[in-house]
CSV table of C-alpha atoms in Angstrom, one decimal:
chain,number,residue,atom,x,y,z
A,17,MET,CA,151.2,103.3,96.2
A,18,ALA,CA,148.8,101.2,98.2
A,19,PRO,CA,146.9,103.8,100.2
A,20,VAL,CA,146.4,105.6,96.4
A,21,ILE,CA,144.7,102.6,94.7
A,22,ARG,CA,142.6,102.5,98.0
A,23,MET,CA,141.6,105.8,97.7
A,24,VAL,CA,140.3,105.8,94.4
A,25,VAL,CA,138.5,102.6,94.9
A,26,LEU,CA,136.7,103.7,97.8
A,27,LEU,CA,136.0,106.9,95.8
A,28,CYS,CA,134.5,104.7,92.9
A,29,LEU,CA,132.4,103.2,95.1
A,30,ALA,CA,131.3,106.3,97.3
A,31,LEU,CA,130.6,107.8,93.5
A,32,SER,CA,128.9,105.0,91.9
A,33,PRO,CA,125.1,105.3,93.8
A,34,ALA,CA,125.4,109.1,93.0
A,35,VAL,CA,125.6,108.1,89.4
A,36,ALA,CA,122.7,106.1,89.4
A,37,ALA,CA,120.7,108.1,91.0
A,38,ASP,CA,121.4,110.9,88.3
A,39,GLU,CA,120.3,109.1,85.8
A,40,ALA,CA,117.0,108.3,87.2
A,41,ARG,CA,117.0,112.3,88.8
A,42,ASP,CA,117.7,113.7,85.2
A,43,LEU,CA,114.6,112.6,82.9
A,44,TYR,CA,112.0,115.2,85.6
A,45,GLN,CA,111.8,118.5,85.5
A,46,PHE,CA,110.4,120.0,89.0
A,47,ASP,CA,109.1,123.6,89.9
A,48,SER,CA,111.4,123.0,93.4
A,49,ARG,CA,114.4,121.7,94.9
A,50,GLN,CA,111.6,120.2,97.7
A,51,GLN,CA,109.5,118.6,95.2
A,52,GLU,CA,112.2,117.3,93.9
A,53,GLN,CA,113.4,115.8,97.3
A,54,ARG,CA,109.6,114.6,97.6
A,55,PHE,CA,110.2,112.5,94.5
A,56,GLN,CA,113.6,111.0,95.4
A,57,ALA,CA,112.0,110.0,98.8
A,58,LEU,CA,108.6,108.5,97.3
A,59,ILE,CA,110.8,105.9,94.4
A,60,ALA,CA,113.7,105.2,96.9
A,61,GLU,CA,110.8,103.5,99.2
A,62,LEU,CA,108.9,101.8,96.7
A,63,ARG,CA,110.1,98.4,95.8
A,64,CYS,CA,111.1,97.0,92.1
A,65,PRO,CA,108.6,94.2,91.6
A,66,LYS,CA,110.8,92.4,89.2
A,67,CYS,CA,114.1,92.9,90.2
A,68,GLN,CA,113.4,92.0,93.7
A,69,ASN,CA,115.8,93.5,96.1
A,70,GLN,CA,116.5,97.0,94.3
A,71,ASN,CA,114.0,100.5,94.4
A,72,ILE,CA,112.4,101.8,91.6
A,73,ALA,CA,115.0,104.6,92.4
A,74,ASN,CA,118.0,102.3,91.7
A,75,SER,CA,116.5,100.4,89.2
A,76,ASN,CA,116.7,99.9,85.4
A,77,ALA,CA,114.0,97.2,84.7
A,78,PRO,CA,111.2,98.6,82.2
A,79,ILE,CA,108.8,98.3,85.2
A,80,SER,CA,110.7,100.9,87.3
A,81,LYS,CA,110.9,103.4,84.9
A,82,ASP,CA,107.1,102.8,84.4
A,83,MET,CA,106.7,103.0,88.1
A,84,ARG,CA,108.7,106.4,88.6
A,85,GLU,CA,106.9,108.1,84.9
A,86,ALA,CA,103.5,107.1,87.5
A,87,VAL,CA,105.0,108.6,90.9
A,88,TYR,CA,105.9,111.7,88.7
A,89,ARG,CA,102.6,112.2,87.1
A,90,MET,CA,100.4,111.8,90.0
A,91,MET,CA,103.1,114.2,91.7
A,92,SER,CA,102.2,116.6,89.2
A,93,ASP,CA,98.4,116.3,89.5
A,94,GLY,CA,98.7,117.3,93.5
A,95,ALA,CA,98.5,113.6,94.6
A,96,SER,CA,99.6,113.1,97.9
A,97,ASP,CA,102.5,110.6,99.2
A,98,GLU,CA,99.5,108.0,100.5
A,99,GLU,CA,97.5,108.2,97.7
A,100,ILE,CA,100.9,107.9,95.4
A,101,THR,CA,101.8,104.9,97.0
A,102,GLY,CA,98.4,103.7,97.5
A,103,GLU,CA,97.6,103.6,93.9
A,104,LEU,CA,100.9,101.4,93.3
A,105,VAL,CA,99.9,99.0,95.8
A,106,SER,CA,96.7,98.2,94.2
A,107,ARG,CA,98.4,97.7,91.6
A,108,PHE,CA,101.7,95.7,92.3
A,109,GLY,CA,100.6,95.0,95.8
A,110,GLU,CA,102.0,95.6,99.2
A,111,PHE,CA,105.0,94.0,98.2
A,112,VAL,CA,105.8,97.2,96.7
A,113,ARG,CA,105.7,98.9,99.9
A,114,TYR,CA,109.4,99.1,101.5
A,115,LYS,CA,108.0,100.0,104.5
A,116,PRO,CA,105.0,97.8,105.2
A,117,GLU,CA,101.4,99.4,106.8
A,118,VAL,CA,100.9,98.3,110.4
A,119,ASP,CA,98.0,96.3,110.4
A,120,ARG,CA,97.2,92.6,112.0
A,121,ARG,CA,99.5,90.6,108.9
A,122,THR,CA,102.6,93.1,109.9
A,123,ILE,CA,102.0,93.6,113.2
A,124,LEU,CA,104.6,90.8,114.2
A,125,LEU,CA,107.3,92.0,111.8
A,126,TRP,CA,106.7,95.5,113.6
A,127,ALA,CA,107.2,94.6,117.1
A,128,THR,CA,109.2,92.2,117.2
A,129,PRO,CA,112.7,94.4,117.5
A,130,ALA,CA,110.6,95.8,120.8
A,131,LEU,CA,110.2,92.7,121.6
A,132,VAL,CA,113.3,91.1,121.5
A,133,VAL,CA,114.3,94.0,123.2
A,134,PHE,CA,112.1,92.9,126.3
A,135,ILE,CA,112.9,89.3,126.0
A,136,GLY,CA,116.5,90.3,126.9
A,137,ALA,CA,116.3,93.1,129.2
A,138,LEU,CA,113.6,90.7,131.3
A,139,ILE,CA,116.9,87.9,130.8
A,140,VAL,CA,119.4,90.9,132.4
A,141,ALA,CA,117.3,91.5,134.8
A,142,LEU,CA,116.5,88.1,136.3
A,143,THR,CA,120.0,87.2,135.7
A,144,VAL,CA,121.5,90.2,138.0
A,145,ARG,CA,118.9,89.7,140.5
A,146,ARG,CA,119.5,86.2,140.9
A,147,SER,CA,123.3,86.9,141.1
A,148,GLY,CA,122.5,89.4,143.8
A,149,ARG,CA,120.4,86.9,146.0
A,150,ALA,CA,123.4,84.5,145.9
A,151,ASP,CA,126.0,87.1,147.2
A,152,ALA,CA,123.9,87.4,149.7
A,153,THR,CA,123.4,83.8,150.8
A,154,ALA,CA,127.4,83.8,150.4
A,155,ASP,CA,127.8,85.9,152.9
A,156,SER,CA,125.7,84.5,155.7
A,157,LEU,CA,129.1,82.8,157.4
A,158,SER,CA,129.0,80.8,160.6
A,159,ASP,CA,131.3,82.7,163.6
A,160,ASP,CA,133.6,79.5,163.5
A,161,ASP,CA,133.6,79.9,159.1
A,162,ARG,CA,134.9,83.6,159.7
A,163,LYS,CA,137.7,82.6,162.6
A,164,ARG,CA,139.3,80.0,160.4
A,165,ALA,CA,139.1,82.5,157.4
A,166,ALA,CA,141.5,84.8,159.5
A,167,ARG,CA,143.5,82.4,161.1
A,168,LEU,CA,144.7,81.4,157.4
A,169,LEU,CA,144.9,84.8,156.2
A,170,ASN,CA,147.1,85.5,158.8
A,171,ASP,CA,149.1,82.7,158.5
A,172,ARG,CA,149.5,83.5,154.5
A,173,ASP,CA,150.9,86.8,155.5
A,174,PRO,CA,154.1,86.3,156.6
A,175,ASN,CA,154.9,84.3,153.9
A,176,HIS,CA,153.9,86.9,151.0
A,177,HIS,CA,155.9,89.1,153.0
A,178,SER,CA,158.8,86.9,152.7
A,179,SER,CA,158.7,85.5,148.9
B,19,MET,CA,113.6,73.9,135.9
B,20,LYS,CA,117.4,74.2,134.3
B,21,ARG,CA,116.4,70.9,132.7
B,22,VAL,CA,114.0,72.3,130.8
B,23,LEU,CA,115.8,75.2,129.3
B,24,MET,CA,118.6,72.8,128.7
B,25,PHE,CA,116.0,72.2,125.7
B,26,LEU,CA,115.2,75.4,124.9
B,27,PRO,CA,118.2,75.7,121.7
B,28,VAL,CA,116.6,72.1,120.9
B,29,VAL,CA,113.3,74.2,120.7
B,30,VAL,CA,114.2,77.1,119.0
B,31,VAL,CA,115.9,75.1,116.0
B,32,VAL,CA,112.8,72.7,115.3
B,33,ILE,CA,110.6,75.8,114.8
B,34,MET,CA,113.0,78.1,113.0
B,35,GLY,CA,113.7,74.7,110.8
B,36,VAL,CA,109.8,74.3,110.3
B,37,ILE,CA,109.0,78.4,109.4
B,38,LEU,CA,112.9,78.1,107.0
B,39,PHE,CA,111.8,75.0,105.3
B,40,ALA,CA,108.1,75.9,104.0
B,41,GLY,CA,109.9,78.4,102.3
B,42,ILE,CA,112.3,76.1,100.7
B,43,GLY,CA,110.9,75.7,96.8
B,44,LYS,CA,108.6,78.9,96.9
B,45,ASP,CA,109.5,81.1,93.7
B,46,PRO,CA,110.2,84.7,95.2
B,47,ASN,CA,109.1,85.8,91.8
B,48,ARG,CA,106.2,84.7,91.4
B,49,LEU,CA,103.9,87.4,93.2
B,50,GLU,CA,99.6,87.4,93.7
B,51,SER,CA,98.0,89.7,92.0
B,52,ALA,CA,96.8,92.7,94.0
B,53,LEU,CA,93.9,92.4,91.5
B,54,VAL,CA,92.5,88.8,92.3
B,55,GLY,CA,88.8,89.0,93.5
B,56,LYS,CA,88.8,92.8,91.6
B,57,PRO,CA,87.1,93.5,88.1
B,58,VAL,CA,89.6,93.9,85.1
B,59,PRO,CA,90.5,97.8,85.3
B,60,GLN,CA,88.9,99.7,82.9
B,61,PHE,CA,90.6,100.4,79.7
B,62,SER,CA,89.9,101.4,76.0
B,63,LEU,CA,92.6,100.3,73.4
B,64,ALA,CA,92.2,99.0,70.0
B,65,ASP,CA,91.8,95.7,69.0
B,66,LEU,CA,95.3,94.6,67.1
B,67,ARG,CA,93.6,93.7,64.2
B,68,LYS,CA,90.7,96.1,63.5
B,69,PRO,CA,92.7,99.5,64.5
B,70,GLU,CA,89.5,101.5,64.4
B,71,GLN,CA,87.5,99.4,66.9
B,72,GLN,CA,87.9,100.4,70.7
B,73,LEU,CA,88.1,97.9,73.0
B,74,GLY,CA,86.9,98.0,77.1
B,75,PRO,CA,86.5,95.5,79.8
B,76,GLU,CA,83.3,94.3,78.2
B,77,VAL,CA,85.2,92.1,76.1
B,78,PHE,CA,85.3,89.6,79.6
B,79,ARG,CA,81.9,89.5,80.2
B,80,GLY,CA,79.5,86.7,79.6
B,81,GLN,CA,82.6,84.3,79.3
B,82,VAL,CA,85.2,82.3,81.1
B,83,SER,CA,88.5,83.7,79.7
B,84,LEU,CA,92.0,83.6,80.3
B,85,LEU,CA,93.9,87.1,79.7
B,86,ASN,CA,97.5,86.2,78.3
B,87,VAL,CA,99.9,88.9,78.3
B,88,TRP,CA,102.6,88.5,75.5
B,89,GLY,CA,104.8,90.2,73.0
B,90,THR,CA,107.1,89.3,69.9
B,91,TRP,CA,110.1,91.0,71.8
B,92,CYS,CA,109.4,88.3,74.7
B,93,PRO,CA,111.1,85.0,74.3
B,94,ALA,CA,109.5,82.8,77.0
B,95,CYS,CA,106.1,84.0,75.1
B,96,ARG,CA,107.2,82.0,72.2
B,97,ASP,CA,107.9,79.1,74.6
B,98,GLU,CA,104.3,79.2,75.3
B,99,HIS,CA,102.9,79.8,72.3
B,100,ASP,CA,102.1,76.3,71.0
B,101,ASP,CA,100.7,75.9,74.4
B,102,LEU,CA,98.3,78.2,74.1
B,103,LEU,CA,97.3,76.6,70.7
B,104,TRP,CA,96.6,73.5,72.2
B,105,LEU,CA,94.5,75.4,74.9
B,106,ALA,CA,92.3,77.4,72.1
B,107,ARG,CA,92.0,74.2,69.9
B,108,ASP,CA,91.4,71.2,71.9
B,109,LYS,CA,90.2,72.5,75.5
B,110,ASN,CA,87.9,75.2,73.6
B,111,VAL,CA,89.8,77.7,76.2
B,112,ARG,CA,88.6,81.7,75.3
B,113,ILE,CA,92.1,83.5,75.4
B,114,ILE,CA,92.1,87.2,75.4
B,115,GLY,CA,95.5,88.7,74.5
B,116,LEU,CA,97.0,91.7,75.8
B,117,ASN,CA,99.3,92.9,73.4
B,118,TYR,CA,101.7,94.4,75.6
B,119,LYS,CA,104.7,96.9,74.4
B,120,ASP,CA,104.9,95.8,71.0
B,121,ASN,CA,104.5,97.0,67.6
B,122,ARG,CA,101.4,96.3,65.7
B,123,GLU,CA,103.1,95.0,62.5
B,124,GLU,CA,105.5,92.5,64.2
B,125,ALA,CA,102.9,91.3,66.2
B,126,LEU,CA,100.3,90.5,63.7
B,127,ASN,CA,103.4,89.0,61.5
B,128,TRP,CA,103.6,86.4,64.8
B,129,LEU,CA,100.3,85.6,64.8
B,130,ALA,CA,100.2,85.1,60.7
B,131,THR,CA,103.3,82.5,60.9
B,132,LEU,CA,103.0,81.0,64.2
B,133,GLY,CA,98.9,80.6,64.4
B,134,ASP,CA,96.4,82.9,66.3
B,135,PRO,CA,94.9,81.2,69.7
B,136,TYR,CA,93.3,84.3,70.5
B,137,ALA,CA,89.8,85.0,70.3
B,138,VAL,CA,91.1,88.7,70.1
B,139,ASN,CA,94.0,90.8,71.2
B,140,VAL,CA,93.7,94.1,72.7
B,141,TYR,CA,96.8,96.1,71.4
B,142,ASP,CA,98.3,98.2,74.0
B,143,PRO,CA,101.7,99.5,72.6
B,144,ARG,CA,102.3,101.7,75.6
B,145,GLY,CA,101.6,99.4,78.3
B,146,THR,CA,99.0,101.4,80.1
B,147,LEU,CA,96.4,98.8,80.8
B,148,GLY,CA,99.5,96.4,81.0
B,149,PHE,CA,100.6,98.5,84.3
B,150,ASP,CA,96.5,99.2,85.5
B,151,LEU,CA,97.4,95.0,85.6
B,152,GLY,CA,100.3,95.3,87.7
B,153,VAL,CA,101.9,93.4,84.9
B,154,TYR,CA,105.6,93.0,86.1
B,155,GLY,CA,107.1,90.3,83.0
B,156,ALA,CA,105.8,88.8,79.9
B,157,PRO,CA,103.9,86.1,79.5
B,158,GLU,CA,101.7,86.6,82.5
B,159,THR,CA,97.9,84.7,82.4
B,160,TYR,CA,95.5,85.9,84.3
B,161,PHE,CA,92.3,83.8,84.9
B,162,ILE,CA,89.2,85.8,84.7
B,163,ASP,CA,85.4,84.7,85.7
B,164,ALA,CA,82.4,85.4,83.7
B,165,ASP,CA,81.6,88.6,85.2
B,166,GLY,CA,84.7,89.9,84.4
B,167,ILE,CA,86.5,89.5,88.4
B,168,VAL,CA,90.2,88.8,88.0
B,169,ARG,CA,90.4,85.3,90.3
B,170,TYR,CA,94.1,84.2,89.5
B,171,ARG,CA,97.5,85.6,88.1
B,172,HIS,CA,100.1,83.1,86.5
B,173,VAL,CA,103.2,85.0,85.8
B,174,GLY,CA,105.5,82.6,84.0
B,175,VAL,CA,104.9,80.4,81.0
B,176,VAL,CA,101.6,78.1,80.9
B,177,ASN,CA,102.4,74.7,79.4
B,178,GLU,CA,100.6,71.5,80.3
B,179,LYS,CA,101.5,70.9,83.7
B,180,VAL,CA,100.6,74.5,84.9
B,181,TRP,CA,97.1,74.1,83.2
B,182,ASN,CA,96.5,71.0,84.8
B,183,GLU,CA,97.4,72.6,88.3
B,184,LYS,CA,96.4,76.1,88.5
B,185,PHE,CA,93.9,76.9,85.7
B,186,GLN,CA,91.8,73.1,85.2
B,187,PRO,CA,90.4,74.0,88.9
B,188,LEU,CA,89.6,76.8,88.2
B,189,MET,CA,88.0,76.3,85.0
B,190,GLU,CA,85.9,73.5,86.7
B,191,GLU,CA,84.7,76.2,89.8
B,192,TYR,CA,84.2,79.4,87.4
B,193,GLY,CA,83.3,77.2,84.0
B,194,GLU,CA,80.1,76.3,85.3
B,195,SER,CA,78.0,79.2,86.0
B,196,SER,CA,77.9,81.0,82.8
């Protein structure tokens, strides 16, 4: 019984975004499948200014509907993706981009992942190098040390066998 | 060297603390308008009271004005209405209304019963000017200087506190020039 319920719940969860996306899609007519995909990609990357953690594709806010309509209208007029996003940014601000432009203000945002990986690699490299050096120094035993070590090891051997 | 490294976590925590503390109390729903420093967008819409008269961006010329976005469907607009009346009457502020996604009869009815703080009202039933202004929720109030340039946008209710803190300084800065 439990696996069946789990299956049903999972199915519902899996299908719910598809249902929401359908709602948005049904309102518009497209010449080709390609155009429709372009529209979906565009509205998925634009952020709703009212309901701030949703894109305009999934948001039911009136402003998102207006923005979807504007995207559709501009697309029908033959505007490029950059022109469409630019028009919306000029009205609602940089905020509506989920993927901000690379410029002076956002460079840290874009560079942070690479920077963190670089720092991590540096730490690993330094740690490895230091431990390598530690091994090298540990290896330099004096002759007396070696003799003592050999004696100790020989002493223990018979005991090991007997036990 | 080891000693210094021991303090690294403390330094990191302090820096994080300062950055995060700066964010406390900031309202993420208040966005700065993309139009600040730019002229009011081009439009041609009817006057709410006189349907035959078309209004354009020239209504903002020659005098500092507030542009207040409102609608009868918006409860917060009802809330700020008395404050707008107070501003128009006691502070002599010129308020231009943008009747946003509303219905003319209901809007006129609202003004008749509650009083009319607006010098003039732009009737925008489809929200076209609202869209060009980047309006994402009424009420919104824009401070527009005598040259028709947007200087500030406030999202939410304008009351005495907001007026004193945000609009009064702008009034002092831009008000004298006209």
